[in-house]
Coordinates of C-alpha atoms and ligand atoms in Angstrom, one line a residue:
M10 CA -12.6 49.0 82.2
Q11 CA -12.7 45.3 82.8
Y12 CA -16.2 43.9 82.0
Q13 CA -17.4 41.1 84.1
S14 CA -19.6 39.6 81.5
F15 CA -20.4 39.2 77.8
L16 CA -23.6 38.5 76.4
I17 CA -23.5 36.2 73.5
K18 CA -26.1 36.7 70.6
Y19 CA -27.0 34.1 68.3
A20 CA -29.6 34.3 65.7
E21 CA -30.1 31.3 63.4
I22 CA -29.8 28.6 66.1
G23 CA -32.5 30.2 68.0
T24 CA -34.9 29.0 65.3
K25 CA -34.4 25.3 65.5
G26 CA -37.6 24.3 67.6
K27 CA -37.3 21.5 69.7
N28 CA -33.7 21.0 68.6
R29 CA -32.7 24.4 70.0
Y30 CA -30.8 23.1 73.1
I31 CA -28.6 20.8 70.9
F32 CA -27.5 24.0 69.0
E33 CA -27.2 26.0 72.2
D34 CA -25.2 23.3 73.8
A35 CA -22.8 23.0 70.9
L36 CA -22.5 26.7 70.9
M37 CA -21.6 26.8 74.4
H38 CA -19.0 23.9 74.0
Q39 CA -17.5 25.9 71.2
I40 CA -17.1 29.0 73.2
R41 CA -15.5 27.0 75.9
E42 CA -13.1 25.6 73.6
H43 CA -12.2 28.9 72.0
L44 CA -11.8 30.4 75.4
K45 CA -9.2 27.8 76.2
K46 CA -6.9 29.6 73.9
V47 CA -6.8 32.8 76.1
E48 CA -5.5 33.6 79.6
G49 CA -8.2 33.7 82.3
E50 CA -11.0 31.6 83.6
F51 CA -14.6 32.0 82.4
A52 CA -18.0 30.5 83.2
V53 CA -20.2 30.0 80.2
Q54 CA -23.8 29.9 81.2
K55 CA -27.2 29.6 79.6
E56 CA -30.0 31.5 81.4
Q57 CA -33.6 32.0 79.9
G58 CA -32.4 31.3 76.3
R59 CA -29.4 33.5 76.6
I60 CA -25.7 32.8 76.8
Y61 CA -23.5 34.7 79.0
V62 CA -19.7 34.5 79.5
N63 CA -18.7 35.5 83.0
A64 CA -15.1 36.3 83.7
K65 CA -13.9 34.7 86.9
T66 CA -10.3 36.1 86.7
D67 CA -8.6 39.1 84.9
Y68 CA -8.3 38.7 81.2
D69 CA -7.2 40.5 78.1
Y70 CA -10.2 42.4 76.7
D71 CA -9.0 42.2 72.9
E72 CA -7.9 38.6 73.2
V73 CA -11.3 37.5 74.5
V74 CA -13.3 39.5 72.2
D75 CA -11.3 38.0 69.3
A76 CA -11.7 34.4 70.4
L77 CA -15.5 35.0 70.9
C78 CA -15.8 36.6 67.5
H79 CA -14.1 33.4 65.9
V80 CA -16.9 31.2 67.3
F81 CA -19.3 30.1 64.5
G82 CA -22.9 30.6 65.8
V83 CA -22.1 34.0 67.5
T84 CA -23.8 36.8 65.8
A85 CA -22.5 39.4 68.2
V86 CA -20.5 39.9 71.4
C87 CA -21.7 42.6 74.0
P88 CA -19.5 43.4 76.8
M89 CA -21.7 44.4 79.5
M90 CA -22.4 45.5 83.1
Q91 CA -24.7 42.9 84.9
I92 CA -26.1 44.0 88.0
E93 CA -28.5 42.6 90.6
K94 CA -32.1 43.8 90.6
C95 CA -32.1 47.1 92.4
G96 CA -34.4 50.2 93.2
Y97 CA -35.0 52.4 90.0
E98 CA -33.0 55.5 91.3
E99 CA -30.1 53.1 91.9
L100 CA -30.5 51.7 88.3
R101 CA -30.5 55.1 86.8
E102 CA -27.2 56.0 88.6
K103 CA -25.4 52.8 87.6
V104 CA -26.5 53.1 83.9
L105 CA -25.1 56.7 83.8
E106 CA -21.9 55.7 85.5
F107 CA -21.6 52.7 82.9
V108 CA -22.3 55.2 79.9
K109 CA -19.5 57.5 81.3
S110 CA -16.9 54.7 81.6
E111 CA -17.9 53.5 78.1
H112 CA -18.0 56.8 76.3
P113 CA -15.5 59.4 77.5
E114 CA -16.0 61.4 74.4
E115 CA -18.3 64.5 74.9
E116 CA -20.3 64.6 71.6
F117 CA -22.3 61.7 70.3
T118 CA -25.7 60.7 69.3
F119 CA -27.6 58.0 71.2
K120 CA -30.9 56.4 72.2
A121 CA -31.8 54.2 75.2
K122 CA -33.6 50.9 74.5
A123 CA -34.9 49.3 77.6
R124 CA -36.6 45.9 77.7
R125 CA -38.6 44.4 80.6
A126 CA -38.6 40.6 80.3
D127 CA -39.4 40.7 83.9
K128 CA -42.8 42.5 83.9
H129 CA -42.8 42.8 87.7
Y130 CA -40.3 45.4 87.5
P131 CA -42.2 48.6 88.5
V132 CA -41.2 50.8 85.9
T133 CA -42.0 50.5 82.1
S134 CA -39.5 50.5 79.4
D135 CA -40.7 53.7 78.0
T136 CA -40.2 55.6 81.3
I137 CA -36.7 53.9 81.5
N138 CA -35.9 55.1 78.1
E139 CA -37.1 58.7 78.9
D140 CA -35.3 58.9 82.2
V141 CA -32.0 57.5 81.0
G142 CA -32.2 59.7 78.1
Y143 CA -32.7 62.6 80.3
D144 CA -29.8 61.5 82.6
V145 CA -27.4 61.2 79.7
L146 CA -28.3 64.5 78.2
T147 CA -27.8 66.3 81.5
A148 CA -24.4 64.8 82.0
Y149 CA -23.4 65.3 78.4
P150 CA -24.5 68.8 77.3
K151 CA -23.4 68.3 73.7
A152 CA -24.9 64.7 73.3
K153 CA -28.2 64.3 71.3
V154 CA -30.7 61.7 70.9
D155 CA -31.2 60.2 67.4
V156 CA -33.7 57.4 67.4
H157 CA -33.0 56.4 63.7
D158 CA -29.2 56.2 63.4
P159 CA -27.6 56.9 66.8
D160 CA -23.7 56.3 67.4
F161 CA -24.6 53.9 70.0
I162 CA -27.7 52.5 71.8
I163 CA -27.9 52.1 75.7
Y164 CA -29.5 48.6 76.1
I165 CA -31.0 47.8 79.4
E166 CA -32.5 44.5 80.0
I167 CA -34.6 43.7 83.0
R168 CA -34.3 40.1 83.3
Q169 CA -33.4 38.0 86.5
K170 CA -30.5 40.2 86.7
I171 CA -30.2 43.6 84.9
N172 CA -27.8 43.8 81.7
V173 CA -26.6 47.1 80.4
F174 CA -24.5 47.5 77.4
T175 CA -23.6 49.8 74.6
R176 CA -21.3 47.8 72.4
V177 CA -22.5 45.2 69.9
I178 CA -19.5 43.6 68.2
P179 CA -20.3 41.5 65.2
G180 CA -19.4 37.7 65.4
A181 CA -18.6 35.2 62.7
G182 CA -22.3 34.2 62.3
G183 CA -23.2 30.8 61.0
M184 CA -23.9 27.7 63.0
P185 CA -21.8 26.0 65.8
I186 CA -19.3 23.5 64.7
G187 CA -20.3 19.9 65.5
T188 CA -23.9 20.3 64.6
N189 CA -23.6 19.1 61.0
G190 CA -21.3 16.2 60.6
K191 CA -17.6 16.3 59.2
A192 CA -16.3 17.0 55.6
M193 CA -12.8 16.5 54.0
L194 CA -11.3 19.7 52.7
L195 CA -8.8 19.5 49.9
L196 CA -6.4 22.1 50.9
S197 CA -3.8 23.4 48.7
G198 CA -1.6 26.6 49.4
G199 CA -3.9 28.7 47.3
I200 CA -6.4 31.5 48.0
D201 CA -9.6 29.5 47.3
S202 CA -9.5 26.3 49.4
P203 CA -8.9 27.8 52.8
V204 CA -11.9 30.2 52.0
A205 CA -14.0 27.1 51.0
G206 CA -13.1 25.3 54.2
Y207 CA -14.2 28.4 56.2
M208 CA -17.4 28.6 54.6
I209 CA -18.5 25.1 55.0
G210 CA -17.2 25.2 58.5
K211 CA -19.4 28.2 59.3
R212 CA -22.3 26.1 58.5
G213 CA -21.4 23.9 61.5
V214 CA -19.5 21.3 59.6
R215 CA -16.4 20.0 61.3
I216 CA -13.3 20.1 58.9
E217 CA -10.7 17.6 58.2
A218 CA -8.1 18.4 55.5
V219 CA -5.9 16.9 52.9
Y220 CA -2.9 18.2 51.1
F221 CA -1.1 16.6 48.2
H222 CA 2.6 17.2 48.6
A223 CA 5.1 16.4 45.7
P224 CA 8.6 16.5 47.3
P225 CA 11.2 17.5 45.9
Y226 CA 9.2 19.5 43.4
T227 CA 7.3 21.1 46.2
S228 CA 9.4 22.2 49.2
E229 CA 9.0 21.8 52.9
R230 CA 8.1 25.6 52.9
A231 CA 5.2 24.9 50.7
K232 CA 3.9 22.3 53.0
Q233 CA 4.5 24.6 55.9
K234 CA 2.4 27.2 54.2
V235 CA -0.6 24.6 54.0
V236 CA -0.1 23.9 57.7
D237 CA -0.3 27.6 58.6
L238 CA -3.3 27.9 56.4
A239 CA -4.9 25.0 58.2
K240 CA -4.1 26.8 61.5
Q241 CA -5.8 29.9 60.4
V242 CA -8.8 28.0 59.4
A243 CA -8.8 26.1 62.5
S244 CA -8.8 29.4 64.5
Y245 CA -12.7 29.4 63.6
T246 CA -13.4 25.5 63.2
G247 CA -11.2 24.3 65.9
A248 CA -8.3 21.8 65.4
I249 CA -8.0 20.5 62.0
K250 CA -6.6 17.0 61.3
L251 CA -4.5 17.6 58.1
H252 CA -3.3 14.5 56.0
V253 CA -0.4 15.2 54.0
I254 CA -0.2 12.6 51.2
N255 CA 2.9 12.2 49.2
F256 CA 1.8 12.5 45.7
T257 CA 5.1 12.6 43.7
D258 CA 5.2 9.1 42.4
I259 CA 1.6 9.3 41.2
Q260 CA 2.3 12.5 39.6
L261 CA 5.3 11.4 37.8
Y262 CA 3.7 8.1 36.6
I263 CA 0.7 10.1 35.2
Y264 CA 3.2 12.5 33.5
E265 CA 5.1 9.5 31.9
Q266 CA 2.0 7.6 30.8
C267 CA -0.7 10.0 29.8
P268 CA -1.1 12.8 27.2
H269 CA 0.2 15.9 28.8
D270 CA -2.8 18.2 27.9
E271 CA -4.9 15.9 30.2
L272 CA -2.4 15.8 33.2
T273 CA -4.3 18.1 35.4
I274 CA -7.6 16.4 35.0
I275 CA -6.1 13.0 35.7
M276 CA -4.2 14.3 38.5
R277 CA -7.2 16.0 39.9
R278 CA -9.2 12.8 39.6
Y279 CA -6.6 10.9 41.6
M280 CA -6.8 13.5 44.4
M281 CA -10.5 13.3 44.6
R282 CA -10.3 9.4 44.8
I283 CA -7.7 9.6 47.5
A284 CA -9.6 12.3 49.4
E285 CA -12.6 10.1 49.2
R286 CA -10.9 7.0 50.8
L287 CA -9.6 9.2 53.5
A288 CA -12.9 10.7 54.1
N289 CA -14.5 7.2 54.4
D290 CA -11.9 6.1 56.8
N291 CA -12.4 9.2 58.9
D292 CA -16.1 9.5 59.1
C293 CA -16.4 12.4 56.6
I294 CA -19.5 12.6 54.6
G295 CA -18.5 15.1 52.0
L296 CA -15.5 16.6 50.1
I297 CA -14.8 20.2 49.9
T298 CA -12.9 22.1 47.2
G299 CA -12.1 25.7 46.4
E300 CA -13.2 25.5 42.8
S301 CA -15.1 28.1 40.9
I302 CA -16.6 27.7 37.5
G303 CA -14.3 28.8 34.6
Q304 CA -11.4 30.0 36.9
V305 CA -8.9 27.8 35.2
A306 CA -9.0 24.9 32.6
S307 CA -9.6 22.4 35.4
Q308 CA -12.6 24.2 36.6
T309 CA -14.9 24.4 33.5
M310 CA -18.2 22.7 33.9
F311 CA -16.8 19.9 31.6
S312 CA -13.7 19.5 33.7
L313 CA -15.8 19.5 37.0
R314 CA -18.1 16.9 35.7
T315 CA -15.1 14.8 34.9
T316 CA -13.4 15.1 38.3
D317 CA -16.9 14.5 40.0
E318 CA -17.3 11.3 38.3
V319 CA -14.8 9.4 40.2
C320 CA -16.3 9.9 43.6
E321 CA -19.5 8.9 45.2
L322 CA -19.6 11.5 48.1
P323 CA -21.0 14.9 47.6
V324 CA -18.5 17.5 46.6
Y325 CA -19.1 20.8 48.2
R326 CA -17.7 23.8 46.4
P327 CA -19.0 26.8 48.3
V328 CA -17.0 29.4 46.1
I329 CA -18.4 27.9 42.9
G330 CA -20.2 31.1 41.8
F331 CA -17.7 33.8 43.2
D332 CA -15.5 36.0 41.2
K333 CA -11.8 35.8 42.2
Q334 CA -12.0 39.2 43.7
E335 CA -14.9 38.1 45.9
I336 CA -12.9 35.1 47.2
V337 CA -9.8 37.5 47.7
D338 CA -12.0 39.7 49.8
L339 CA -13.2 36.8 52.0
A340 CA -9.7 35.6 52.3
E341 CA -8.7 38.9 53.6
K342 CA -11.5 39.2 56.0
I343 CA -10.9 35.8 57.5
G344 CA -6.9 36.4 57.6
T345 CA -5.6 33.8 55.2
F346 CA -4.8 36.0 52.2
E347 CA -1.4 36.9 53.2
T348 CA -0.3 33.4 53.7
S349 CA -2.0 32.2 50.5
I350 CA -0.1 34.6 48.4
L351 CA 3.4 33.6 49.5
P352 CA 5.2 32.5 46.4
Y353 CA 5.8 28.7 47.0
E354 CA 5.3 26.3 44.3
D355 CA 2.2 24.1 44.1
C356 CA 2.1 20.6 42.8
C357 CA -0.3 21.4 40.2
T358 CA 1.8 24.3 38.7
I359 CA 4.8 22.1 38.3
F360 CA 3.3 19.4 36.0
V361 CA 1.0 21.6 34.2
A362 CA 0.5 21.6 30.4
K363 CA 0.8 24.6 28.3
H364 CA -2.5 23.9 26.9
P365 CA -4.7 21.9 29.0
V366 CA -7.9 20.5 27.8
T367 CA -10.8 22.8 28.7
K368 CA -13.5 20.2 27.6
P369 CA -12.2 16.9 28.7
N370 CA -14.4 13.9 27.4
V371 CA -15.1 11.5 30.2
N372 CA -14.5 8.5 27.9
V373 CA -11.2 9.8 26.5
I374 CA -9.8 10.5 30.0
R375 CA -11.0 7.0 31.2
K376 CA -9.1 5.6 28.3
S377 CA -6.0 7.6 29.1
E378 CA -6.0 6.3 32.7
R379 CA -6.1 2.7 31.5
R380 CA -2.4 3.4 30.7
L381 CA -1.8 3.5 34.5
A382 CA -3.3 0.2 35.2
E383 CA 0.0 -1.6 35.9
K384 CA 1.1 0.4 39.0
I385 CA -1.5 3.0 39.9
D386 CA -3.5 1.0 42.5
E387 CA -0.3 0.0 44.3
M388 CA 0.7 3.6 44.3
V389 CA -2.4 4.8 45.6
E390 CA -2.3 2.2 48.5
K391 CA 1.2 3.2 49.3
A392 CA 0.3 7.0 49.3
I393 CA -2.5 6.4 51.7
A394 CA -0.6 4.1 53.9
E395 CA 2.2 6.7 54.2
D396 CA -0.3 9.4 55.2
E397 CA 1.4 11.9 57.6
I398 CA -1.0 13.4 60.0
V399 CA -0.4 17.0 61.3
W400 CA -2.9 18.4 63.9
C401 CA -3.4 21.9 63.2
S402 CA -4.7 24.3 65.7
Ligands
ATP524 P1 -6.6 27.2 45.4 O1 -6.4 28.7 45.4 O2 -7.7 26.7 46.5 O3 -5.4 26.4 45.4 P2 -6.7 27.0 42.6 O4 -7.4 28.2 42.0 O5 -5.3 27.1 42.6 O6 -7.3 26.9 44.0 P3 -6.7 24.5 41.5 O7 -5.2 24.4 41.6 O8 -7.2 24.0 40.2 O9 -7.3 25.8 41.9 O10 -7.3 23.5 42.5 C1 -8.6 23.4 42.7 C2 -8.9 22.9 44.0 O11 -8.3 21.4 44.2 C3 -8.4 23.6 45.2 O12 -9.4 24.6 45.4 C4 -8.2 22.5 46.2 O13 -9.5 22.3 46.9 C5 -7.8 21.3 45.5 N1 -6.4 21.1 45.3 C6 -5.7 21.5 44.3 N2 -4.2 21.3 44.7 C7 -4.2 20.6 45.8 C8 -3.2 20.0 46.6 N3 -2.0 20.1 46.3 N4 -3.6 19.5 47.7 C9 -5.0 19.5 48.1 N5 -6.0 20.1 47.3 C10 -5.7 20.6 46.2
MG525 MG1 -4.1 25.9 43.8

């Protein structure tokens, strides 16, 4: 069946007091943006603190539900029948018809849950529940009422109009993008950083990204993989402006000049410095990485302190306390995992030392970096000036 309307449920943003409308408007804006990607025309409307999506043309159900479930701020999507207020007998008939079209199976457990926001409606919620229960049991002799754990609930909401639905499809949750500033994600081709971007985006933060590319040591395919990952994250966050920074000269210079066991740390410090510059130039007020304590040598507490030291912006590391498997589970859930495990080389793995320092001393690292004094500033400026921008959506 083609539903005319979807009820959009949202939780957290309902609690923002006087600012509630800002969140609701941002959510409606995001819903409209996501629906632009699917065929069909839709009206997104707010009524009495509820958001509805009404279809104005034909559409593909799976495509629309998928689009709506990618919008941060949406806790559930309920495809529904919406009808004008009508007499009680007519309502009972329509509800039964709807249940029949939704649930062709013969055996199921259910309960009816009516809510009368309009207290003028002449029948109470309890009576509606009883009568709808009776009607369904009569039509389906094998069905049973289960008030504790039914297969589905028949929701009947009496408002300005009457909403009836039995499907509650979980959404992405979180807060609508655009309600919480913008941050710069250091996006590699790995498993962790796309998940990190997703998690911060989920809190309403707009995402911009930077990828450090080291051609010819890293291939075009490795870059394409990062673009693909950015697109996958963008299916939740909206279009991502990806900066591709050519990092080869800087990396080679560090390799020539600095002790090899410090390479990764020094390289990471330059990534953070450049990311911060790009962040400041693009109105981002934080950096995001996919680091997790202890995962590799460059992610011990000592190393993280050493990389943090070079930037002033806060660095958000949403997977900091996650085990690898927990990150993998999330990557699978959001659909980035398969791309992340494609075997293309990463710029960090090429120049990596056999025994990288795990407890870098800030003073020692600073001293090593002095060996770069002659050319490094110029190289950083050049890399930033040659920033290649790829819009990913
Ligand atoms: P990931 O799976 O996200 O690549 P990782 O476990 O491989 O993480 P590292 O390679 O140590 O970890 O990188 C730590 C973080 O630094 C990444 O999560 C990412 O945010 C950033 N980073 C690493 N390499 C790059 C790169 N080439 N371009 C942009 N950011 C990078
Ligand atoms: Mg990596």
